[in-house]
Tab-separated table of C-alpha atoms in Angstrom:
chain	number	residue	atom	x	y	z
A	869	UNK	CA	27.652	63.159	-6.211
A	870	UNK	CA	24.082	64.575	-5.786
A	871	UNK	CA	22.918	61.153	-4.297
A	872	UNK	CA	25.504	60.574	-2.089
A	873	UNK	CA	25.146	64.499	-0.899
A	874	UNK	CA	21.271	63.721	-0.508
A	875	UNK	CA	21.871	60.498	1.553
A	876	UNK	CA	24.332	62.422	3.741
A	877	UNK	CA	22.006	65.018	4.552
A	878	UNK	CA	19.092	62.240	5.262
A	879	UNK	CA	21.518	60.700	7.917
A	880	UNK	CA	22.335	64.407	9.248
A	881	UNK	CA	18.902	64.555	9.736
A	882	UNK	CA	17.956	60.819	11.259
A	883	UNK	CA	20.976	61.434	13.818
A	884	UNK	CA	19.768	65.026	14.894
A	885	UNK	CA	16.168	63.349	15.221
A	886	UNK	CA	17.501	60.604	17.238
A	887	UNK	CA	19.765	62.719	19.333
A	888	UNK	CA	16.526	65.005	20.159
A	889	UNK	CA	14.443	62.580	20.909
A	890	UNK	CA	16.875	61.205	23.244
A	891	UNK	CA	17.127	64.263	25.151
A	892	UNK	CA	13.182	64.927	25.411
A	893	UNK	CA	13.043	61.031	26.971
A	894	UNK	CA	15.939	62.582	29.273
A	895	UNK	CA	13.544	65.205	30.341
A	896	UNK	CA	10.815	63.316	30.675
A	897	UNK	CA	12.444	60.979	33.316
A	898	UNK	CA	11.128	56.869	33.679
A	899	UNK	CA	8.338	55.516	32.422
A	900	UNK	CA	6.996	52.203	32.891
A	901	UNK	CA	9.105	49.514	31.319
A	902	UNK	CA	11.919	51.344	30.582
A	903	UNK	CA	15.358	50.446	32.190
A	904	UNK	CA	16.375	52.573	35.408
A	905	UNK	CA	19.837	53.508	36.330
A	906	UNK	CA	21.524	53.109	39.530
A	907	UNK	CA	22.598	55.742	41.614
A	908	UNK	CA	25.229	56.326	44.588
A	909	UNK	CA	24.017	58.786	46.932
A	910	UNK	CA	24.803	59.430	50.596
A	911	UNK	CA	22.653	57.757	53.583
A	912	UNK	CA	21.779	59.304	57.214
A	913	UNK	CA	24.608	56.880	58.566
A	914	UNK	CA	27.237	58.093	56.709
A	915	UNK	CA	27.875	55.829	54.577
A	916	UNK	CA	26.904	55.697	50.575
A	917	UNK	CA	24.504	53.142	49.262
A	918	UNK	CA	24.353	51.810	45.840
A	919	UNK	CA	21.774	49.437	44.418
A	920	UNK	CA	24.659	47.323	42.744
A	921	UNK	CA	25.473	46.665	46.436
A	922	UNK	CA	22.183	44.521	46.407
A	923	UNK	CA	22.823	41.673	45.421
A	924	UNK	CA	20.247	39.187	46.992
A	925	UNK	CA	17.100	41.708	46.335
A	926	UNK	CA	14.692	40.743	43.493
A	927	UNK	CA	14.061	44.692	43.229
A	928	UNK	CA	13.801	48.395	44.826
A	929	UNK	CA	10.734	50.501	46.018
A	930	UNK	CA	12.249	54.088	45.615
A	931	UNK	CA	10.623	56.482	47.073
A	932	UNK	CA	11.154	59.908	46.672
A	933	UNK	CA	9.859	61.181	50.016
A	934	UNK	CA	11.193	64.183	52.440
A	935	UNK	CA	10.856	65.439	56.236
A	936	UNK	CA	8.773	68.136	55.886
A	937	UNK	CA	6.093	67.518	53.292
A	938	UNK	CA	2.119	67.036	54.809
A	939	UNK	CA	1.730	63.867	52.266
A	940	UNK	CA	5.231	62.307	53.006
A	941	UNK	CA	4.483	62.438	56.710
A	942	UNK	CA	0.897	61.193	56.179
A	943	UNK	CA	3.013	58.069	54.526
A	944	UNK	CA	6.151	57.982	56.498
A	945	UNK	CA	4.448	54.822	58.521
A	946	UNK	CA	3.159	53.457	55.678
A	947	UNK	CA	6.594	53.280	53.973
A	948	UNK	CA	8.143	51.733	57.081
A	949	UNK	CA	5.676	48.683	57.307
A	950	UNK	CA	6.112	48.335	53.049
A	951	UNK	CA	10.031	47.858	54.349
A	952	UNK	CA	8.959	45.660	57.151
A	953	UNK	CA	7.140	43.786	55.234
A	954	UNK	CA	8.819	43.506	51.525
A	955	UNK	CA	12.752	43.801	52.640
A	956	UNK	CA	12.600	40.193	53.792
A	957	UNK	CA	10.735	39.322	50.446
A	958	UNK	CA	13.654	40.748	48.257
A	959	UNK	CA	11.937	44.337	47.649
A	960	UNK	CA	13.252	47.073	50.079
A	961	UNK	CA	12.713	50.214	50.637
A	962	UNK	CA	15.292	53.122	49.439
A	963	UNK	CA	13.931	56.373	50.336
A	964	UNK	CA	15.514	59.260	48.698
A	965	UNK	CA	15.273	63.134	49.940
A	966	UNK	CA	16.028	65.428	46.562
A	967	UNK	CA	14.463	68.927	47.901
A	968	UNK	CA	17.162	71.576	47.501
A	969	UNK	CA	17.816	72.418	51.412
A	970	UNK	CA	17.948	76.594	50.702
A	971	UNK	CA	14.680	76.405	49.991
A	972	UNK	CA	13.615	73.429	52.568
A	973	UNK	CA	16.097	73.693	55.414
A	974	UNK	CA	14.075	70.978	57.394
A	975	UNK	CA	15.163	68.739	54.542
A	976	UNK	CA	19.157	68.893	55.645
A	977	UNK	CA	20.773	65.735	56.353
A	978	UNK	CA	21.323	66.149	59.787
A	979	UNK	CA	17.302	66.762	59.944
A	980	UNK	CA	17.294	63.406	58.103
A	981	UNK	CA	18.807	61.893	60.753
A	982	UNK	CA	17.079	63.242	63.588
A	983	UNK	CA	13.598	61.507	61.748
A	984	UNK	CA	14.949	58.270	60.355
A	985	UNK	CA	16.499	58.202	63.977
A	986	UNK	CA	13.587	58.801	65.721
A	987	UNK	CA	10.764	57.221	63.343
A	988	UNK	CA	13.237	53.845	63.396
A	989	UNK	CA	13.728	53.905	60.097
A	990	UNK	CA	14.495	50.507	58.546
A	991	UNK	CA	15.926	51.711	55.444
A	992	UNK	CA	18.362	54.156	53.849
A	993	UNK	CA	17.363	57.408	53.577
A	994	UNK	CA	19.326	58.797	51.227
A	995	UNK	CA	20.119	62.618	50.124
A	996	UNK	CA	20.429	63.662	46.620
A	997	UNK	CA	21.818	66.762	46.842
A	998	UNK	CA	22.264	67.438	43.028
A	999	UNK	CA	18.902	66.281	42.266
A	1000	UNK	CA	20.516	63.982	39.724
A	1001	UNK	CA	18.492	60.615	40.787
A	1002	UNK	CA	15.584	62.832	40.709
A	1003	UNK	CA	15.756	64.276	37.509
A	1004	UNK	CA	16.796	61.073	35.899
A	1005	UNK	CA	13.435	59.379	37.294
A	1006	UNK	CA	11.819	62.008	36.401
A	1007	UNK	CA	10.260	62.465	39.721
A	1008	UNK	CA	7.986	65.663	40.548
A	1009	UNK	CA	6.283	65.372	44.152
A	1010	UNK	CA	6.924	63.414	47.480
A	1011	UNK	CA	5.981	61.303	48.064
A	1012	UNK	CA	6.973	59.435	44.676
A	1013	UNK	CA	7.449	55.779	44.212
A	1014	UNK	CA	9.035	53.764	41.851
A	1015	UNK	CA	8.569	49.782	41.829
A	1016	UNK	CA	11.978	48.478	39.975
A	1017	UNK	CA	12.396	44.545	39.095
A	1018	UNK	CA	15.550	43.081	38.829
A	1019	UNK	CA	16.263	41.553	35.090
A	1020	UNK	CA	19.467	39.921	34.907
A	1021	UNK	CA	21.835	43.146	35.810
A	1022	UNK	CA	18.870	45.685	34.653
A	1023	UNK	CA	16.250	47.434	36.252
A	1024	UNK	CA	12.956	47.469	35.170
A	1025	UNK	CA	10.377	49.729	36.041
A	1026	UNK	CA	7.243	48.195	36.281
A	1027	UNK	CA	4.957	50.553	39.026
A	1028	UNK	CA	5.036	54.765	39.336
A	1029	UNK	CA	2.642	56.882	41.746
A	1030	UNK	CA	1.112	56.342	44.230
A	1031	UNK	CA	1.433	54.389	47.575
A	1032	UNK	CA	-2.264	53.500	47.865
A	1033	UNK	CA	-5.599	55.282	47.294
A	1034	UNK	CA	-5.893	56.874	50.549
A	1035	UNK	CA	-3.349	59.638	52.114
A	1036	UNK	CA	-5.617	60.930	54.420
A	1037	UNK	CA	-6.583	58.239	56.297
A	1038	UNK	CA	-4.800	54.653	56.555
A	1039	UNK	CA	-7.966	53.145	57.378
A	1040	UNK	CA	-9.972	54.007	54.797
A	1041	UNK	CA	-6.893	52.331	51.987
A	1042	UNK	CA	-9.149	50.212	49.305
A	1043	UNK	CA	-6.227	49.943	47.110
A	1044	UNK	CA	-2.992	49.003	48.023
A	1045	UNK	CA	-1.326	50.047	44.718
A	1046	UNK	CA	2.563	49.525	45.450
A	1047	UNK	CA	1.684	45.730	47.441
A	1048	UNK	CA	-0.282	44.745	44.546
A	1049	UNK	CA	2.814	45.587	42.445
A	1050	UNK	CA	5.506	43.801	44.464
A	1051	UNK	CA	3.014	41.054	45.053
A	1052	UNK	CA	2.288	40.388	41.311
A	1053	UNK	CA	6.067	40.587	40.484
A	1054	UNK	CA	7.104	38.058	43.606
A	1055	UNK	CA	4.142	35.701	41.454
A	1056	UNK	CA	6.210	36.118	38.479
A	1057	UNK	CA	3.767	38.085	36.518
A	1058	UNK	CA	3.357	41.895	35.711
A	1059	UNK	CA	1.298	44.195	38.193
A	1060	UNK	CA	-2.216	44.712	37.024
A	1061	UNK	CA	-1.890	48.459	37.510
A	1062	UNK	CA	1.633	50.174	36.591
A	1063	UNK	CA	0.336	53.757	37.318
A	1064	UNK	CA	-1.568	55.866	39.783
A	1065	UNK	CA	-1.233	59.522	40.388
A	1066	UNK	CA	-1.598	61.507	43.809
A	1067	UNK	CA	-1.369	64.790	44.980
A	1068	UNK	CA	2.176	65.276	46.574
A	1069	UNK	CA	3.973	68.339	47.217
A	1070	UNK	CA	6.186	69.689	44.190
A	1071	UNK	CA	9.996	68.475	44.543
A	1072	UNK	CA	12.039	72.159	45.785
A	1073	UNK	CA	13.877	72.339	43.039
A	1074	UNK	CA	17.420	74.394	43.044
A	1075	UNK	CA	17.181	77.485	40.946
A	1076	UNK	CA	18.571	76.971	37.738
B	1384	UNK	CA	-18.600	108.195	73.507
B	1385	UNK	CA	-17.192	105.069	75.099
B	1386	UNK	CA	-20.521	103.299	73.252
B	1387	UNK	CA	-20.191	105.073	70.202
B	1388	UNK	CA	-16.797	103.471	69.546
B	1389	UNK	CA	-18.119	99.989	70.577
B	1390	UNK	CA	-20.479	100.375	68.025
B	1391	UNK	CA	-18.003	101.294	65.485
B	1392	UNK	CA	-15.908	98.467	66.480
B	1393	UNK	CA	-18.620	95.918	66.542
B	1394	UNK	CA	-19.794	97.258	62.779
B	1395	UNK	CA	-16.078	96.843	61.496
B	1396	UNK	CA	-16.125	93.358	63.099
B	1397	UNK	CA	-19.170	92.427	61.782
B	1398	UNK	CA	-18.417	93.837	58.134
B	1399	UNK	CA	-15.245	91.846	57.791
B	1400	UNK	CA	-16.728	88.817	58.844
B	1401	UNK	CA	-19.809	89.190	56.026
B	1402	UNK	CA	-16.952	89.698	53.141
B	1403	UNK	CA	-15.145	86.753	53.800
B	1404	UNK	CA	-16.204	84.040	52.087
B	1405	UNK	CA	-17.686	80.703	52.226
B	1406	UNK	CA	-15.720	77.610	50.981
B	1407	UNK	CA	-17.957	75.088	49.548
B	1408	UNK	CA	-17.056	71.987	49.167
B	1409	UNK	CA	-17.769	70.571	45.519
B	1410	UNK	CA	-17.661	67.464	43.245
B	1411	UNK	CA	-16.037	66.873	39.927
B	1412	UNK	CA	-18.700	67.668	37.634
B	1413	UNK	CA	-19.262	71.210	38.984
B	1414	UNK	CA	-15.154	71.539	38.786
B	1415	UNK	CA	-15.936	70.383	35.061
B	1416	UNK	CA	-18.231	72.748	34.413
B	1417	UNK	CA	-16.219	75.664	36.252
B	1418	UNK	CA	-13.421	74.411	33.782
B	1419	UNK	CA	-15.887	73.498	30.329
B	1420	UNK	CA	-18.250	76.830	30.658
B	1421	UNK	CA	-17.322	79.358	28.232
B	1422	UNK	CA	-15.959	82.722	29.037
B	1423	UNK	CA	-14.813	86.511	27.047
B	1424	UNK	CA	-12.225	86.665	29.751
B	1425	UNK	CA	-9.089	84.369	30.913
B	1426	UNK	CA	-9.885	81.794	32.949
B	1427	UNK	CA	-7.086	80.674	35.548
B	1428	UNK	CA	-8.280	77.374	38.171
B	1429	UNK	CA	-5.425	77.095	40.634
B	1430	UNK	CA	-5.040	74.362	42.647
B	1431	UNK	CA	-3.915	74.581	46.120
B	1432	UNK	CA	-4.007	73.214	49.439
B	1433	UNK	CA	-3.874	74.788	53.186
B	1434	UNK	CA	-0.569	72.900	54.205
B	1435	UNK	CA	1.505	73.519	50.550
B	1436	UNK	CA	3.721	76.416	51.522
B	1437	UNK	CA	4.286	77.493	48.150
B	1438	UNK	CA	0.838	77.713	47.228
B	1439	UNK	CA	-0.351	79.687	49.901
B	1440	UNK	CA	2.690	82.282	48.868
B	1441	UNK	CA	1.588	82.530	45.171
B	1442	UNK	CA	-1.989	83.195	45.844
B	1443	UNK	CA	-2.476	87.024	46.881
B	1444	UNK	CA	-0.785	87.354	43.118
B	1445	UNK	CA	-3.544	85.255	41.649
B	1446	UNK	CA	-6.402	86.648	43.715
B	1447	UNK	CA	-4.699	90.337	42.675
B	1448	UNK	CA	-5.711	89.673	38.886
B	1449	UNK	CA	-9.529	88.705	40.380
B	1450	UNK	CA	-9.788	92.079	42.226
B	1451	UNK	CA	-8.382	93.760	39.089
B	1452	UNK	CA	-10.542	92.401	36.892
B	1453	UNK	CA	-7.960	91.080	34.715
B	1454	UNK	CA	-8.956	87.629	34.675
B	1455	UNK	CA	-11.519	85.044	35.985
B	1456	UNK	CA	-10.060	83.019	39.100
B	1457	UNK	CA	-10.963	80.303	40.634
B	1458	UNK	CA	-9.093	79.085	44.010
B	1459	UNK	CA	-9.663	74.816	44.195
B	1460	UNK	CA	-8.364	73.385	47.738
B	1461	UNK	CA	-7.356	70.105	47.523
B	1462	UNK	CA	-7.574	69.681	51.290
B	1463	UNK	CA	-9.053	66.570	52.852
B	1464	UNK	CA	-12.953	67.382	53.402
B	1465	UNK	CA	-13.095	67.015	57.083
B	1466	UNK	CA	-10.786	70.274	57.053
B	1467	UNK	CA	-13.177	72.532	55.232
B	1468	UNK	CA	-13.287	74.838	58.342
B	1469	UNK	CA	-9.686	75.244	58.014
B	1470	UNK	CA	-9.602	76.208	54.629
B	1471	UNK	CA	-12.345	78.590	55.211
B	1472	UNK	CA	-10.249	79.983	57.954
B	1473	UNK	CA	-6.941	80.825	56.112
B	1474	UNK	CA	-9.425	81.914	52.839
B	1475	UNK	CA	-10.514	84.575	55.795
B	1476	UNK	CA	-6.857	85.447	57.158
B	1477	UNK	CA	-5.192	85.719	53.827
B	1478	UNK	CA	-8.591	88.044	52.740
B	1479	UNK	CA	-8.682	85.863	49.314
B	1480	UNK	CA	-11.789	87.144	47.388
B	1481	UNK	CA	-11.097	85.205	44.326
B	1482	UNK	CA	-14.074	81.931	44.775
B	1483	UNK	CA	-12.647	79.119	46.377
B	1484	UNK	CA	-13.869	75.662	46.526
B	1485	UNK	CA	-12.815	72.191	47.987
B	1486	UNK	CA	-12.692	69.351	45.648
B	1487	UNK	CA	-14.206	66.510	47.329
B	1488	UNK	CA	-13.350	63.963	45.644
B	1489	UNK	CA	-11.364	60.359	47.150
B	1490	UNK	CA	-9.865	58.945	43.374
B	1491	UNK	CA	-6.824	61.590	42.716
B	1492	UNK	CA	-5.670	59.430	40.174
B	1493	UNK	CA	-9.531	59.988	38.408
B	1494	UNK	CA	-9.747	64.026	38.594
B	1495	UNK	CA	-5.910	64.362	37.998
B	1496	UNK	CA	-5.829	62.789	34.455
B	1497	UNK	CA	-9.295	65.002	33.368
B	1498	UNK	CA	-7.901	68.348	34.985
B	1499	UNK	CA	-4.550	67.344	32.877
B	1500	UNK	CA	-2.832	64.282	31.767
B	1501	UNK	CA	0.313	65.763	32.069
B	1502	UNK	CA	-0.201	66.987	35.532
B	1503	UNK	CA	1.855	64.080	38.103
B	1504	UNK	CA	-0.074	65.221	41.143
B	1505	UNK	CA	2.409	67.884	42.442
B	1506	UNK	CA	1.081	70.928	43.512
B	1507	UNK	CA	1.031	73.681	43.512
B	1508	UNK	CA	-0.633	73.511	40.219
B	1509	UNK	CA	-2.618	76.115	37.538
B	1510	UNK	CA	-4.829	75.772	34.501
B	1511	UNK	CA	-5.300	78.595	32.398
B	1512	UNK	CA	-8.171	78.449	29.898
B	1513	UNK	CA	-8.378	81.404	27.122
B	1514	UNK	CA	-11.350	82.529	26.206
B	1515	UNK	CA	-11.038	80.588	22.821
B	1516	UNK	CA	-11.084	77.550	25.073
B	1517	UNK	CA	-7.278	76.665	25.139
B	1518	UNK	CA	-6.206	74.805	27.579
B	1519	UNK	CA	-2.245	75.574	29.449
B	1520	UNK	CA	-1.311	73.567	32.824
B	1521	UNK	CA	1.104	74.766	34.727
B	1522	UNK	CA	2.527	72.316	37.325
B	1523	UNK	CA	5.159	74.608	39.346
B	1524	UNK	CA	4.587	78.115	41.358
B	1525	UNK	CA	4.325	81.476	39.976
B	1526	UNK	CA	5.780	84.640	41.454
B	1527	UNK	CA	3.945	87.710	40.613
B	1528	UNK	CA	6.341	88.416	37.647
B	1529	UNK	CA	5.786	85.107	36.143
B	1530	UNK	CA	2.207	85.258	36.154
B	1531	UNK	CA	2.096	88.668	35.133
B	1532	UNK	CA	4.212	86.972	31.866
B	1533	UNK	CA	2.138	84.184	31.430
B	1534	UNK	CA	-1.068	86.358	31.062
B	1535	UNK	CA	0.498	88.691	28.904
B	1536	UNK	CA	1.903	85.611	26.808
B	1537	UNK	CA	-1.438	83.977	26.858
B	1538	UNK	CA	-3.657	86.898	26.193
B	1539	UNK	CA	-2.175	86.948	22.002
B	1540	UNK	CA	-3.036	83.158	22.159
């Protein structure tokens, strides 16, 4: 009776472990090689895009980006020409806008469409109004990329940061961090470098 | 009269303009040492730059607890260097005594991960350093309540 009591209250235990670690990875959003969900979220055109709709692309650069942040704009051309030039090659470009529009009214969809309208976008622009996609990634700043490969149905993250190694000017770029990423994983191997940070401006947030 | 008042206006003028301070641009080993030197009082490094919204809003209640004494503050622009007039500029308008200083440094991925290695890159972002030499980073914005929590919280630590 004791033993079985004991063993009972060493599973209790492992499962309340397991359940807490399980919501601290939650919290903590992607890391590199874990497994990344899909999402359904609303584009400027009206429509809703969905990864799963995909079905040709070897993998996704998401980018959590917005209108009205100085380091998203200083990258808004640069994320056009990575669509330009990695859509064809199976790896587009889904931009996603999470900043809570009370706080950031420039951030509104119809503001969204005014840019992606204007700028030419080539990709959707989506908004994610319950900061669900967000949170999951565990995204903090725009501009904030994510490099997913496709595995069979899953999604594997293999690059998070940064764009390249130089917001301020395009010129002066030395590192092309997200290229080298898609370019490794188009040669079949794993990028050489699967992180690199940059300043970004903090993701508004809705108030809890 | 008329030149009395001048004179008055001109000293004001020229008063002002000697408090405000100069922004100096600086490398990461003297932002290691601001961060490494030892200190009786708290020591709060917030990072900030002139086109974050947010940061600019939080920083008369940081620069509040450097005129009160009440803790040791250091302002760190993460502006691009060529804008170091700027940032001396608003530093002027905004009357910030609290010393400020522009990192100039290209690798953010480098000075990130040894400021914190929790900190993604968002800003606006604070490190507060007790004078025993522990470290707490902050990545969000503070209204003055908050901070006035967080020192109280960190001042038992």
């Amino acid at each position: 009776m004791k033993k079985s009591m004991l063993l009972i209250t060493g599973l209790l235990v492992t499962v309340a472990v397991l359940f807490v670690n399980a919501m601290e990875s939650e919290n903590d959003g992607l890391e590199v090689g874990d497994v990344a969900t899909g999402f359904e979220l609303p584009n400027v055109d009206g429509k809703m895009v969905s990864l799963d709709s995909y079905k040709d692309a070897k993998g996704f650069v998401v980018i959590f980006t917005c209108n009205t942040c100085p380091y998203a704009k200083l990258y808004e051309q640069r994320i056009i020409e990575l669509d330009k030039k990695y859509s064809g090659k199976g790896f587009p470009v889904i931009a996603i806008n999470p900043n809570d529009i009370s706080k950031q009214p420039g951030d509104a969809m119809e503001k969204m469409k005014e840019r992606s309208s204007a700028k030419g976008y080539t990709f959707p622009y989506l908004r994610d109004d319950e900061q669900n996609v967000a949170r999951a990634y565990g995204a903090t700043k725009t501009p904030h990329v994510y490099v997913l490969n496709k595995e069979g149905n899953k999604l594997r993250v293999e690059y998070i940061g940064a764009i390249d190694d130089s917001p301020s000017e395009e010129a002066d770029v030395s590192k092309t961090y997200v290229e080298d990423a898609i370019n490794a994983l188009l040669d079949g191997k794993k990028p050489a470098v699967t992180s690199k940070r940059a300043i970004g401006c903090t993701i508004k947030w809705k108030d809890a | 009269m008329k030149a009395f008042f001048i004179a008055i206006i001109l000293c004001i003028g020229l008063s002002s303009q000697a408090a405000a301070q100069d922004v100096k641009a600086i490398k990461l080993p003297e932002l290691d040492k601001l961060i490494s030197e030892s200190s009786d009082e708290l020591r709060i490094i917030n990072f900030w730059a002139s086109w974050c919204g947010p940061c600019i809003k939080e920083m008369p209640h940081f620069d509040k607890l450097h005129t009160e004494n009440k803790a040791e503050v250091y302002f760190i622009s993460l502006d691009f260097p060529r804008q170091l007039e700027k940032v001396a500029k608003l530093v002027a308008k905004k009357e910030i005594k609290a010393p400020t200083y522009l990192l100039d440094e290209k690798d953010a991925d480098q000075y990130i991960q040894k400021i914190d290695n929790n900190w993604s890159g968002a800003i606006p972002a604070t490190l507060f350093i007790t004078p025993s030499g522990k470290r707490y980073f902050y990545e969000s914005a503070f209204t003055e309540e908050e901070l006035n929590a967080t020192i109280e919280k960190l001042s038992t630590k």
